Coordinates of C-alpha atoms and ligand atoms in Angstrom, one line a residue:
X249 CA 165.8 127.6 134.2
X250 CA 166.1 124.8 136.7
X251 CA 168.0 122.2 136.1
X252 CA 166.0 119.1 136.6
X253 CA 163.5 121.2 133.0
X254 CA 167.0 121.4 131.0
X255 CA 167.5 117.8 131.3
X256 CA 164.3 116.4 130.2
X257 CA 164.4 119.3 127.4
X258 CA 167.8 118.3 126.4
X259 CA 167.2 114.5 126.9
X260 CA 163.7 113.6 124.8
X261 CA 163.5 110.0 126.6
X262 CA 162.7 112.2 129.9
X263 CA 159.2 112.3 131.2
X264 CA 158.6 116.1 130.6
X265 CA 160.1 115.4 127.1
X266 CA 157.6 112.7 126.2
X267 CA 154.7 115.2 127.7
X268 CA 155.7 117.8 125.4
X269 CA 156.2 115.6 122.0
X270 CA 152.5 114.2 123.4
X271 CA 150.7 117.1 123.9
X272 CA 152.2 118.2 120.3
X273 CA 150.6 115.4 119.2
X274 CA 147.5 115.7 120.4
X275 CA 147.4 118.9 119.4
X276 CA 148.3 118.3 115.5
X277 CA 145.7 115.6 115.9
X278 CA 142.8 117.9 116.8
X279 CA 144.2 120.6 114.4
X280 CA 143.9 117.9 111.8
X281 CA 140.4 117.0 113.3
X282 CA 139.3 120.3 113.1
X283 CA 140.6 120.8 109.4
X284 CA 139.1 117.6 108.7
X285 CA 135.5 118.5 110.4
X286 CA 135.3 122.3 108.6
X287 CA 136.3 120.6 105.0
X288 CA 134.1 118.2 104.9
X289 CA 130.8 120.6 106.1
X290 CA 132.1 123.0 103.6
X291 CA 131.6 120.4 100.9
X292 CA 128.1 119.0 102.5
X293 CA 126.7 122.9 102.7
X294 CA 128.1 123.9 98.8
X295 CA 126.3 120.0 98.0
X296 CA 122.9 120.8 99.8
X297 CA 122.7 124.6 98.7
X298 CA 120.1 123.9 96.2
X299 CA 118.2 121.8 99.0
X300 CA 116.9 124.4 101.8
X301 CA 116.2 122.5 105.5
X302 CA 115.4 123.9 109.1
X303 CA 118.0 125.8 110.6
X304 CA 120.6 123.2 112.3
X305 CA 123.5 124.0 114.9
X306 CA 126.9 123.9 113.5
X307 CA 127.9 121.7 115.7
X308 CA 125.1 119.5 117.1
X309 CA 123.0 119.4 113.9
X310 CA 119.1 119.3 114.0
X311 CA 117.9 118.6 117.4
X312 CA 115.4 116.3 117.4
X313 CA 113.7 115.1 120.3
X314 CA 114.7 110.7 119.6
X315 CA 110.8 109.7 120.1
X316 CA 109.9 112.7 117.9
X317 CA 112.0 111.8 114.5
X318 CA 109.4 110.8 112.5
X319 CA 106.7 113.5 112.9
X320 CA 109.9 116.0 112.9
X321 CA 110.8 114.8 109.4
X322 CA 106.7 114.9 108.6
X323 CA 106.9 118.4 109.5
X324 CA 109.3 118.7 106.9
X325 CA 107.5 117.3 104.1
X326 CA 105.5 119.9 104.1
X327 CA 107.7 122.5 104.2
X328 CA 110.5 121.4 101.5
X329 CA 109.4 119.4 98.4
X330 CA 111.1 116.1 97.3
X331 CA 114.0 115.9 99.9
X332 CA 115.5 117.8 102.4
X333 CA 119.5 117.4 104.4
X334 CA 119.0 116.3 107.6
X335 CA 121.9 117.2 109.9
X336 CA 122.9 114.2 112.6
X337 CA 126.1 116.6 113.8
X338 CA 128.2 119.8 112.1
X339 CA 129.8 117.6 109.4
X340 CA 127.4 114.3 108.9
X341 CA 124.0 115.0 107.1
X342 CA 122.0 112.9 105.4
X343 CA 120.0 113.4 102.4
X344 CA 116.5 112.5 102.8
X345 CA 114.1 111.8 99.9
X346 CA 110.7 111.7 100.1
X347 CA 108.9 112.2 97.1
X348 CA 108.1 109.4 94.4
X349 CA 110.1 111.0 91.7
X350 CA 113.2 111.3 93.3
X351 CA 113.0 107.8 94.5
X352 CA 112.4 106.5 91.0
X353 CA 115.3 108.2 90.0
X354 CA 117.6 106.7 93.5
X355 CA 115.9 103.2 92.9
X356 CA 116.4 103.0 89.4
X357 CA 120.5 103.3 89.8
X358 CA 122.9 100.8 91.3
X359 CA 124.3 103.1 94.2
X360 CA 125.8 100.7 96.7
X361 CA 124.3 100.9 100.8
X362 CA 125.6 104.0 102.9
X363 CA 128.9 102.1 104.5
X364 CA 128.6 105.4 106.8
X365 CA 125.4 103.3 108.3
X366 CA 125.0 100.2 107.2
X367 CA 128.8 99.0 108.5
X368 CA 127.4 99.3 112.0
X369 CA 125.8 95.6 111.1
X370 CA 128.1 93.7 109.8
X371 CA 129.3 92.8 112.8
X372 CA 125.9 90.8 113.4
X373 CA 125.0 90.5 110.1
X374 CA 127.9 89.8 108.9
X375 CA 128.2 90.5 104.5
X376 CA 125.3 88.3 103.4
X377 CA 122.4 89.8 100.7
X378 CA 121.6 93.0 102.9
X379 CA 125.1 94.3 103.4
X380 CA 126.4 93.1 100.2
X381 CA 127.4 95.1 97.1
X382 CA 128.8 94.9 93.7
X383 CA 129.6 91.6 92.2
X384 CA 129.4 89.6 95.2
X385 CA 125.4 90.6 96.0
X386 CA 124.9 89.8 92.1
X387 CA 126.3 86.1 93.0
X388 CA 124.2 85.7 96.1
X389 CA 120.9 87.3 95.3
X390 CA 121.1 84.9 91.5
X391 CA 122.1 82.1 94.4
X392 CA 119.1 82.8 96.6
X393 CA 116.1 83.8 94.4
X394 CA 115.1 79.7 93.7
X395 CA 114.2 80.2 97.2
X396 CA 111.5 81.6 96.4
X397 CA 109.9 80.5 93.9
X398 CA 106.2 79.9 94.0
X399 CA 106.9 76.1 94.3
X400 CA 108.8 76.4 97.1
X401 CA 106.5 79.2 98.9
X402 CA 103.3 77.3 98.3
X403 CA 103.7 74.6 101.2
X404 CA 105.1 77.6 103.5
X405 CA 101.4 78.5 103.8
X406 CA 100.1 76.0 105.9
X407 CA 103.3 75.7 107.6
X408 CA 102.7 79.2 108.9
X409 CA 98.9 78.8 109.3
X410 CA 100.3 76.2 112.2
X411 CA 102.3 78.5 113.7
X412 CA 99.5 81.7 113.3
X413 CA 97.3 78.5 115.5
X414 CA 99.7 78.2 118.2
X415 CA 100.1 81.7 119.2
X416 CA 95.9 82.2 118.7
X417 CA 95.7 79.1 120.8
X418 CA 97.8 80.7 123.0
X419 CA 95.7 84.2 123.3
X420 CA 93.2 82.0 124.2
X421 CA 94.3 80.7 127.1
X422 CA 96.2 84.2 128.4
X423 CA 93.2 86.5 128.0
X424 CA 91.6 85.1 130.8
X425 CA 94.7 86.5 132.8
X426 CA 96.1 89.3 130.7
X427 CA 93.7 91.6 129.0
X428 CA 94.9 94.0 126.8
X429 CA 98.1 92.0 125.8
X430 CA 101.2 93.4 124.1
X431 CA 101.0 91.5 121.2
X432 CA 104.4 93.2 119.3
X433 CA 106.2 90.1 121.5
X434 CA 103.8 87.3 120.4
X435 CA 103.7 87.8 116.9
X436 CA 107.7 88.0 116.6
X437 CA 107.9 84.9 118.2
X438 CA 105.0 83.5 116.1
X439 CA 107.1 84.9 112.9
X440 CA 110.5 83.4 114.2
X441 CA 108.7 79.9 114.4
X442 CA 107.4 80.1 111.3
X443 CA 110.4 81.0 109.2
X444 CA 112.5 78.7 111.3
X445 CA 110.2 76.2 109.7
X446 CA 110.2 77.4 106.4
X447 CA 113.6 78.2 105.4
X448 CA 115.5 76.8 108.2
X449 CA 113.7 73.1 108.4
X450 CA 113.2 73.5 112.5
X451 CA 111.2 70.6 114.4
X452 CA 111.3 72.4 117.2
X453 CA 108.6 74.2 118.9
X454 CA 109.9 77.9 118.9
X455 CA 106.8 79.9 120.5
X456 CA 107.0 77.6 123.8
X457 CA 110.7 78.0 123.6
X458 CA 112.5 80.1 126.0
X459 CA 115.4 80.3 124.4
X460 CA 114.0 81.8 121.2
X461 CA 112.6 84.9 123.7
X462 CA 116.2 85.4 124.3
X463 CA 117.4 85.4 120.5
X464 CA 114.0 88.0 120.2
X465 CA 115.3 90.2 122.9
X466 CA 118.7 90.3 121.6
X467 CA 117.6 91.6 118.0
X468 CA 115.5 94.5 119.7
X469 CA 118.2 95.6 121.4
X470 CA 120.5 95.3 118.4
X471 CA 118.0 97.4 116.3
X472 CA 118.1 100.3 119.6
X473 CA 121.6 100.0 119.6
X474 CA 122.1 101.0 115.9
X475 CA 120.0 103.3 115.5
X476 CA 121.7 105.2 118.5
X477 CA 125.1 104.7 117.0
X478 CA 124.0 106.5 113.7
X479 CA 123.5 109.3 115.4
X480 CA 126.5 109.3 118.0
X481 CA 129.4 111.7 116.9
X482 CA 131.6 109.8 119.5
X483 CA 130.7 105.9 118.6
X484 CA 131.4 106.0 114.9
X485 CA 135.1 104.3 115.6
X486 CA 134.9 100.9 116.1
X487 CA 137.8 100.8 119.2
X488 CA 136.1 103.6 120.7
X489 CA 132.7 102.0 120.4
X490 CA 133.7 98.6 121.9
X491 CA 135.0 100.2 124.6
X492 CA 131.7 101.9 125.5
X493 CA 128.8 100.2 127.5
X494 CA 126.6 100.4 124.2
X495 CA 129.5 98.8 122.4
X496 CA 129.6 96.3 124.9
X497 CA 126.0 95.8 125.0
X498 CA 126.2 95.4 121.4
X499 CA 128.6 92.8 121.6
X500 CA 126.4 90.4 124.2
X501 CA 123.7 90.6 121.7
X502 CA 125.5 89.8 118.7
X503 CA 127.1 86.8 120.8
X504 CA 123.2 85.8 121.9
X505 CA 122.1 86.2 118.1
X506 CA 125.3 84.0 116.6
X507 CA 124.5 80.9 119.4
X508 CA 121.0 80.8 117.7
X509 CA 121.9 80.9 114.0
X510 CA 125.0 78.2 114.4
X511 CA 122.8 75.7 116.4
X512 CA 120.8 76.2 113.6
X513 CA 123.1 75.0 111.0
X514 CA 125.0 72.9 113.1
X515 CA 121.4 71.1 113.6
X516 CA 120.7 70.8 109.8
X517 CA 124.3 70.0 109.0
X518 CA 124.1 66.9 111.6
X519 CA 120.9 65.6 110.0
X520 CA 122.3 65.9 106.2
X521 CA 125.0 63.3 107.6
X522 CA 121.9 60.7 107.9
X523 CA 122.0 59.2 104.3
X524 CA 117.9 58.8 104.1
X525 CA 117.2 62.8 104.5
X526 CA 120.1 63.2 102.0
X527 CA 117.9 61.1 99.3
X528 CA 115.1 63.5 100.2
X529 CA 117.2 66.3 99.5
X530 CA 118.1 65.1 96.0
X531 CA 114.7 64.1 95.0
X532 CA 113.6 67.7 95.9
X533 CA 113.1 70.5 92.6
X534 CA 113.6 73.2 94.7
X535 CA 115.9 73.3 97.4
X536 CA 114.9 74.9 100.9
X537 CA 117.0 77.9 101.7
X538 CA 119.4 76.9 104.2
X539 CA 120.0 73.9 102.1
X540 CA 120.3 76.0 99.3
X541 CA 123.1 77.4 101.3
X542 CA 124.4 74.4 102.6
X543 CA 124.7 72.8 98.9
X544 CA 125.3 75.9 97.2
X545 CA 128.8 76.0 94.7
X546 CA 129.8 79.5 93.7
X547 CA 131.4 80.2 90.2
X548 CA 135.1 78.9 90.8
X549 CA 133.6 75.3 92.4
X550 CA 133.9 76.1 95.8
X551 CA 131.5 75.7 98.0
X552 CA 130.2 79.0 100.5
X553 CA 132.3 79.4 103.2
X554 CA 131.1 79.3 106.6
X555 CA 131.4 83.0 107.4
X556 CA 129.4 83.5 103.8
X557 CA 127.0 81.2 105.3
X558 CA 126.5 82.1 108.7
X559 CA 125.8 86.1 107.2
X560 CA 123.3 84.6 105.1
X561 CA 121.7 83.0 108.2
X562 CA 121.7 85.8 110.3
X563 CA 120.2 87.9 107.6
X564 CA 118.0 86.0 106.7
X565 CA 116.3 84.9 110.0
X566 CA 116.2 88.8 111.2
X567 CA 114.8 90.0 107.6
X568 CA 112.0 86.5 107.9
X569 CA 110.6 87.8 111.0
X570 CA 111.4 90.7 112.3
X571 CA 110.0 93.0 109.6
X572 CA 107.0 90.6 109.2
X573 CA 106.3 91.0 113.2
X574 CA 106.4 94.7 112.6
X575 CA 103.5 94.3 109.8
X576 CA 101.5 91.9 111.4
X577 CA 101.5 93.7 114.7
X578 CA 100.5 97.2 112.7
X579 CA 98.1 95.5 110.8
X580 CA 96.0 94.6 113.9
X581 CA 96.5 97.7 115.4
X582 CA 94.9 99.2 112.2
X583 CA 92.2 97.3 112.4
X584 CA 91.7 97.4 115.9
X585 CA 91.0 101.2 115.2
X586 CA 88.9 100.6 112.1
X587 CA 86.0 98.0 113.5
X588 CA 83.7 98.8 110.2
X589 CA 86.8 97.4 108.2
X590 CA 87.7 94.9 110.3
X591 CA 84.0 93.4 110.1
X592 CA 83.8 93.4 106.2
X593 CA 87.8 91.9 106.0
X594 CA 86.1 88.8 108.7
X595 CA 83.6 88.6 106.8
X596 CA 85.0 88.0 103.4
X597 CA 87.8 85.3 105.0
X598 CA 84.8 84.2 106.6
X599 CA 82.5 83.6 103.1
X600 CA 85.9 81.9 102.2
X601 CA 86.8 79.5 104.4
X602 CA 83.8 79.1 107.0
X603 CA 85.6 77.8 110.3
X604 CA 89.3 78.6 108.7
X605 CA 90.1 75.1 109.0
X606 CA 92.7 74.7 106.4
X607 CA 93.8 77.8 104.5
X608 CA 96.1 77.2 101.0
X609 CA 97.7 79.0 98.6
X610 CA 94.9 79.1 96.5
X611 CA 92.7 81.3 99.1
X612 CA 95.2 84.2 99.4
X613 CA 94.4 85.8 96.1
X614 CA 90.3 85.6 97.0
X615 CA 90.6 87.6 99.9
X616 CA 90.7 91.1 97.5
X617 CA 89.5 93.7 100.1
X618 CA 91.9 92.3 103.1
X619 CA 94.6 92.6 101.4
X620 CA 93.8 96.0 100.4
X621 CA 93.6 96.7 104.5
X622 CA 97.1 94.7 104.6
X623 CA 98.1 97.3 101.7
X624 CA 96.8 100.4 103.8
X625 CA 98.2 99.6 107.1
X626 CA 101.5 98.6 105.4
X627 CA 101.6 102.2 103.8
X628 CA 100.6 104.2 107.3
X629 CA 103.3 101.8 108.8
X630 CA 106.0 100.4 106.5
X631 CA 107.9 97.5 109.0
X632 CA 111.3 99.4 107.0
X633 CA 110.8 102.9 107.4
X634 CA 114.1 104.3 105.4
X635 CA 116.7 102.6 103.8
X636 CA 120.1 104.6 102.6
X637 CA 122.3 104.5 99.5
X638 CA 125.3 106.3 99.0
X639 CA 125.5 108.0 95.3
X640 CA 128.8 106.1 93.4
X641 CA 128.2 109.4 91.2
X642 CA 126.6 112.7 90.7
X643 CA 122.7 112.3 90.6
X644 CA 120.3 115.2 88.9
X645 CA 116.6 115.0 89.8
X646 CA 113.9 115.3 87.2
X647 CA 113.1 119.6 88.8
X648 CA 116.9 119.8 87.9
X649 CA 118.4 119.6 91.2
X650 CA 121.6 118.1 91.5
X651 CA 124.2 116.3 93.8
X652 CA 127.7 115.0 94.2
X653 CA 128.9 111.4 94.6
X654 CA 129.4 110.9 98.0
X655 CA 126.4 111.5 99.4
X656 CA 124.3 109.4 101.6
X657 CA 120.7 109.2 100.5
X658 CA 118.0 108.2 102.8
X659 CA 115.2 106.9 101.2
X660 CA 112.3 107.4 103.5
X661 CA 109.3 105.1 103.1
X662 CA 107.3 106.4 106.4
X663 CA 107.7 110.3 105.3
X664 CA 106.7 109.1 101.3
X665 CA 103.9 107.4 102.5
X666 CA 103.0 110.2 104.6
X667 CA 103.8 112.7 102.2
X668 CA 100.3 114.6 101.1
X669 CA 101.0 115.6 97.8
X670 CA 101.3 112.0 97.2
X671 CA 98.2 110.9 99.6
X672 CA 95.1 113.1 100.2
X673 CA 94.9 112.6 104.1
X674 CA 97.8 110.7 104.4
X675 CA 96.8 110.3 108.2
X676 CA 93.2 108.4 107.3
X677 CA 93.1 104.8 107.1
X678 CA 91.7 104.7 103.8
X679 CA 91.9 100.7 101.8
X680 CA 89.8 102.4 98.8
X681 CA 93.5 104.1 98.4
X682 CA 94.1 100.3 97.2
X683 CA 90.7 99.8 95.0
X684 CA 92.0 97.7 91.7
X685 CA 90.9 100.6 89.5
X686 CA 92.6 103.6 91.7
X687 CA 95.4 105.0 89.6
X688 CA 98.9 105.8 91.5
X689 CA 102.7 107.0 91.1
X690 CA 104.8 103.5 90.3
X691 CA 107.0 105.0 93.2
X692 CA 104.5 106.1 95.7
X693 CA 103.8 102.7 97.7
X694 CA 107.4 101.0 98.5
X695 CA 107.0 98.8 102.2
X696 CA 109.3 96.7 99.8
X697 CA 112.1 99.0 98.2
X698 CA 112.4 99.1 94.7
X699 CA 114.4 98.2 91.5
X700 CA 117.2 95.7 91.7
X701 CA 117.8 95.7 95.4
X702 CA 114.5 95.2 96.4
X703 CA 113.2 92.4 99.1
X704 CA 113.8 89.2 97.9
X705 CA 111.3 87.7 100.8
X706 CA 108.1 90.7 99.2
X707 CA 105.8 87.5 98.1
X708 CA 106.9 85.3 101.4
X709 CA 106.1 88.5 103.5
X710 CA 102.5 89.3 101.8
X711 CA 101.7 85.5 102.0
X712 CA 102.5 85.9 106.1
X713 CA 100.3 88.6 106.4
X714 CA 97.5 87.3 104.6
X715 CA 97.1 84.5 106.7
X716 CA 98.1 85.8 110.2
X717 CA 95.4 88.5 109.4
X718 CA 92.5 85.8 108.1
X719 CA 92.7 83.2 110.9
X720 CA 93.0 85.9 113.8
X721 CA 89.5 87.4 112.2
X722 CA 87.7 84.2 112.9
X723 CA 89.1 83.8 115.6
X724 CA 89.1 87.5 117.9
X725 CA 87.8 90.8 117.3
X726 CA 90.4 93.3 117.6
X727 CA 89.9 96.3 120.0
X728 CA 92.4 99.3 121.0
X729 CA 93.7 99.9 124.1
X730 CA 92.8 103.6 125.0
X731 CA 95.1 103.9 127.6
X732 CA 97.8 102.5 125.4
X733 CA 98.2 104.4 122.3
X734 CA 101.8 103.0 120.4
X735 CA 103.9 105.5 119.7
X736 CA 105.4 104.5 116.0
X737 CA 109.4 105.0 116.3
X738 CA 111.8 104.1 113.6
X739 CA 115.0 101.8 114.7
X740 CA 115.8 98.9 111.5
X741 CA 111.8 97.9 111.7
X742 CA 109.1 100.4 112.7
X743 CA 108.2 99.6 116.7
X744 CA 105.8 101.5 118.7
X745 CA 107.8 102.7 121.8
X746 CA 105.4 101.4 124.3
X747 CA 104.5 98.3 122.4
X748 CA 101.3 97.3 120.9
X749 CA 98.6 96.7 123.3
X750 CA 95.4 95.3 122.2
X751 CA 92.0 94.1 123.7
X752 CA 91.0 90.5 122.2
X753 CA 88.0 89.5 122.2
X754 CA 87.3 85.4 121.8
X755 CA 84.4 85.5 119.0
X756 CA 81.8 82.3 119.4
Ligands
LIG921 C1 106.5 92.9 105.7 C2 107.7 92.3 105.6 C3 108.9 92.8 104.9 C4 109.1 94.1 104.5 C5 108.3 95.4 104.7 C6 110.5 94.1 103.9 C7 111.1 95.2 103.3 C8 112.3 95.2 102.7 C9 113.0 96.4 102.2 C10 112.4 97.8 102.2 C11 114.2 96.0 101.7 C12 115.3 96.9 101.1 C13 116.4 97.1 102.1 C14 117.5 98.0 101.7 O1 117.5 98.5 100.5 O2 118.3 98.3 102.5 C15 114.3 94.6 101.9 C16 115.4 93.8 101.6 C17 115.5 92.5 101.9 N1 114.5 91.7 102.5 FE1 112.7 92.2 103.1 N2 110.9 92.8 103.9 C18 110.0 92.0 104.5 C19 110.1 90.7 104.7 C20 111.2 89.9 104.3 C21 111.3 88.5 104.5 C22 110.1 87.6 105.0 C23 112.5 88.1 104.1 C24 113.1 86.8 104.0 C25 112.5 85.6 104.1 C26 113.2 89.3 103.6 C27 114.5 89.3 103.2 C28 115.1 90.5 102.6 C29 116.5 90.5 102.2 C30 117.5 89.3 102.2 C31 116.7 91.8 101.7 C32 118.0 92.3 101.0 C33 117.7 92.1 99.5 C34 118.9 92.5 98.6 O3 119.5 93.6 98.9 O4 119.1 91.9 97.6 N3 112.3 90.4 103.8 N4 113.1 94.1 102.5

């Protein structure tokens, strides 16, 4: 043995000494990794052996093709009843439900969200009434719900109609140029302006803004950007992750998203310092949200602190529009297919309202037949597609299947709407599905979740896209682009991958 390899074994502080105790290490480390990795698919295939699935790799899970998960999982239904594992990698599955039973029995429990997913946005969302659980979310959501009550909500209708105006005012003048538009960009900006507005008391004028395009890109590429970490083996540490480009494209978007929500409350905060809008405040009933926020006390006195606050914010703006986009942008696509329904919906806004000048709260329950279209293209495309819970303890379905705590549930709206034991022809835009005497599972329509962690904004949303859809149909006949066919993908909010493109057509 030389002598320079006896003195670094005899002396540890040598270089060959500290390579050694390293590579020991590293090697109990991916001993205990692999120990760790074998355990924990053990326990997920003895959990799932009542629930058969597709055959997945050990290693690399199901592989499925990223534009192709949702007709992958629709393949699925039809193969395994209820609910079937889906495999993301060897030792992470998920369980996913898809049958109006077994989401009566998940939505009828107080399972908190799937940390294993939904931590990934709490670092733009921060812990406001999405991420929340427990105690805490019982304090917020009892906080939050005056929001919206009716009182409130029925002036938000002709704020919105104003903002539905500017962006149709605004087709107007671009279909000269542009014709088919994407219209998926439009109507988020139309349904950021309009719950800026609402809950957030903005002036401003958000559509012509550029600014707002910025905070618009930032959330789609924070919706790409999570669902690609769900599925990355390698991106589930947070050190590791900021350290990637993802990570730090994830961290530039969160940064663009924050500088809109604080100049938001640093706006409203600087006008509650003028004495005259703080008399208008306390002669209000009902407080607006972000002043609800602003005012709020919690149980010991104190008031919400600003990291409370600004989660609320940021959950709040993303939930107003973002999902509503999504809706309103299906919606027209739907109908843009459907011309014989899209006729009879313009026709009974029209018998309503004749030129659509002013549109109230009272019209929105006299427009029957639209809103079962809304209800239709809502159930082909649900703006949430799946939502997860983690079971807090064992579950046992009504056929008598069983699972542990500790397993992450995805409840899948898109594949339970799809799901043809619950919908004849689930593909077929059908509104009769929505007749007032047609008789349905209580769990079998859910665009909103269900039970005591379902959306807060439901009556908000349907209000939206009752009036969106009335004063476009005076205004433009929808047509599809054929070239242009969206491709339905599932990130937070159902997009189409190649956007929504749609021909408009001024009507005289
Ligand atoms: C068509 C539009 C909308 C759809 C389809 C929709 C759907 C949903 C769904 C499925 C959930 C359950 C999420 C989960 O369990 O993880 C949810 C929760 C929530 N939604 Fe909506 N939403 C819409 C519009 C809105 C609007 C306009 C707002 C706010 C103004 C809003 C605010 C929220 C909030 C804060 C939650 C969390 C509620 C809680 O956990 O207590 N949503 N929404």
């Amino acid at each position: 043995m030389s002598v320079s390899a006896l003195s670094s074994t005899r002396f540890p502080g040598g270089i060959f000494g500290l390579l050694q105790v390293a590579s020991l290490l590293g090697l109990l480390l991916l001993l205990f990794k692999a120990a760790q990795y074998y355990l924990q698919r053990q326990w997920l295939l003895k959990a799932f052996q009542q629930f058969p699935c597709p055959p997945s790799h050990w290693l690399l899970g199901h592989k499925i093709d990223r534009d192709q998960e949702l007709q992958q999982i629709l393949s699925w239904v039809e193969k395994f009843p209820s609910a079937c594992p889906r495999w993301f990698w060897g030792s992470r599955a998920f369980f996913t439900v898809y049958d109006p039973e077994y989401m009566k029995v998940i939505l009828g429990r107080s399972d908190p969200k799937a940390n294993g997913a939904y931590r990934f946005l709490a670092p733009w969302l921060g812990y406001g009434l999405l991420l929340l659980n427990g105690q805490t979310w019982f304090q917020h959501r009892r906080m939050l719900t005056p929001a919206f009550h009716y009182d409130i909500l029925k002036p938000y209708v002709e704020i919105t109609a104003k903002s539905v105006t500017v962006m149709l005012d605004k087709w107007e003048k671009l279909i000269g140029q542009e014709n088919p538009l994407e219209i998926f960009q439009h109507v988020s900006l139309m349904t950021l302006d309009s719950i800026m507005k609402c809950a957030f008391s903005d002036q401003g004028s958000i559509q012509l803004d550029r600014k707002s395009q910025s905070y618009i890109q930032a959330i789609s590429d924070l919706n790409e950007l999570f669902f690609c970490r769900v599925r990355n083996a390698f991106h589930q540490n947070d050190s590791i992750y900021s350290l990637s480009s993802n990570g730090r494209l994830s961290q530039h978007a969160c940064k663009v998203a924050h500088e809109h929500t604080d100049q938001v409350i640093k706006l409203r905060k600087a006008e509650l310092q003028n004495e005259r809008e703080l008399e208008k405040i306390k002669k209000k009933r009902h407080l607006d949200f972000l002043d609800i926020l602003l005012f709020a006390r919690m149980e010991d006195g104190s008031s919400l602190s600003d990291k409370d606050l600004r989660a609320e914010v940021d959950t709040f703006m993303f939930e107003g529009h973002d999902t509503t986009a999504s809706g309103v942008s299906w919606i027209f696509y739907a109908l843009a297919m459907h011309p014989e329904y899209q006729q009879r919906c313009r026709e009974e806004v029209q018998s309503l309202l004749g030129d659509g000048a002013s549109i109230t709260w009272d019209h929105l329950d006299k427009i029957p037949y639209t809103t079962m279209c809304i209800k239709e293209a809502l159930r082909l495309y649900p703006p949430v597609p799946a939502v997860v819970r983690e079971l807090s303890k064992p579950v046992t379905f009504p056929d008598g299947r069983s699972l542990p705590k500790g397993i992450p549930v995805t409840l899948s709206f898109y594949a339970l709407h799809h799901n043809p034991k619950v919908w004849p022809n689930p593909e077929v835009f059908d509104p009769s599905r929505f007749a007032p005497d047609s008789a349905r599972h209580s769990h079998s329509f859910l665009p909103f979740s269900g039970g005591s962690r379902n959306c807060i904004g439901k009556q908000f949303a349907m209000n939206e896209l009752k009036v969106a859809v009335a004063l476009t149909l005076l205004r433009f006949e929808l047509l599809p682009d054929s070239t242009r066919v969206p491709i339905p993908t599932p990130r937070l909010v159902l997009k189409s991958k190649n956007g929504i493109h749609l021909h408009l057509r001024k009507l005289h």
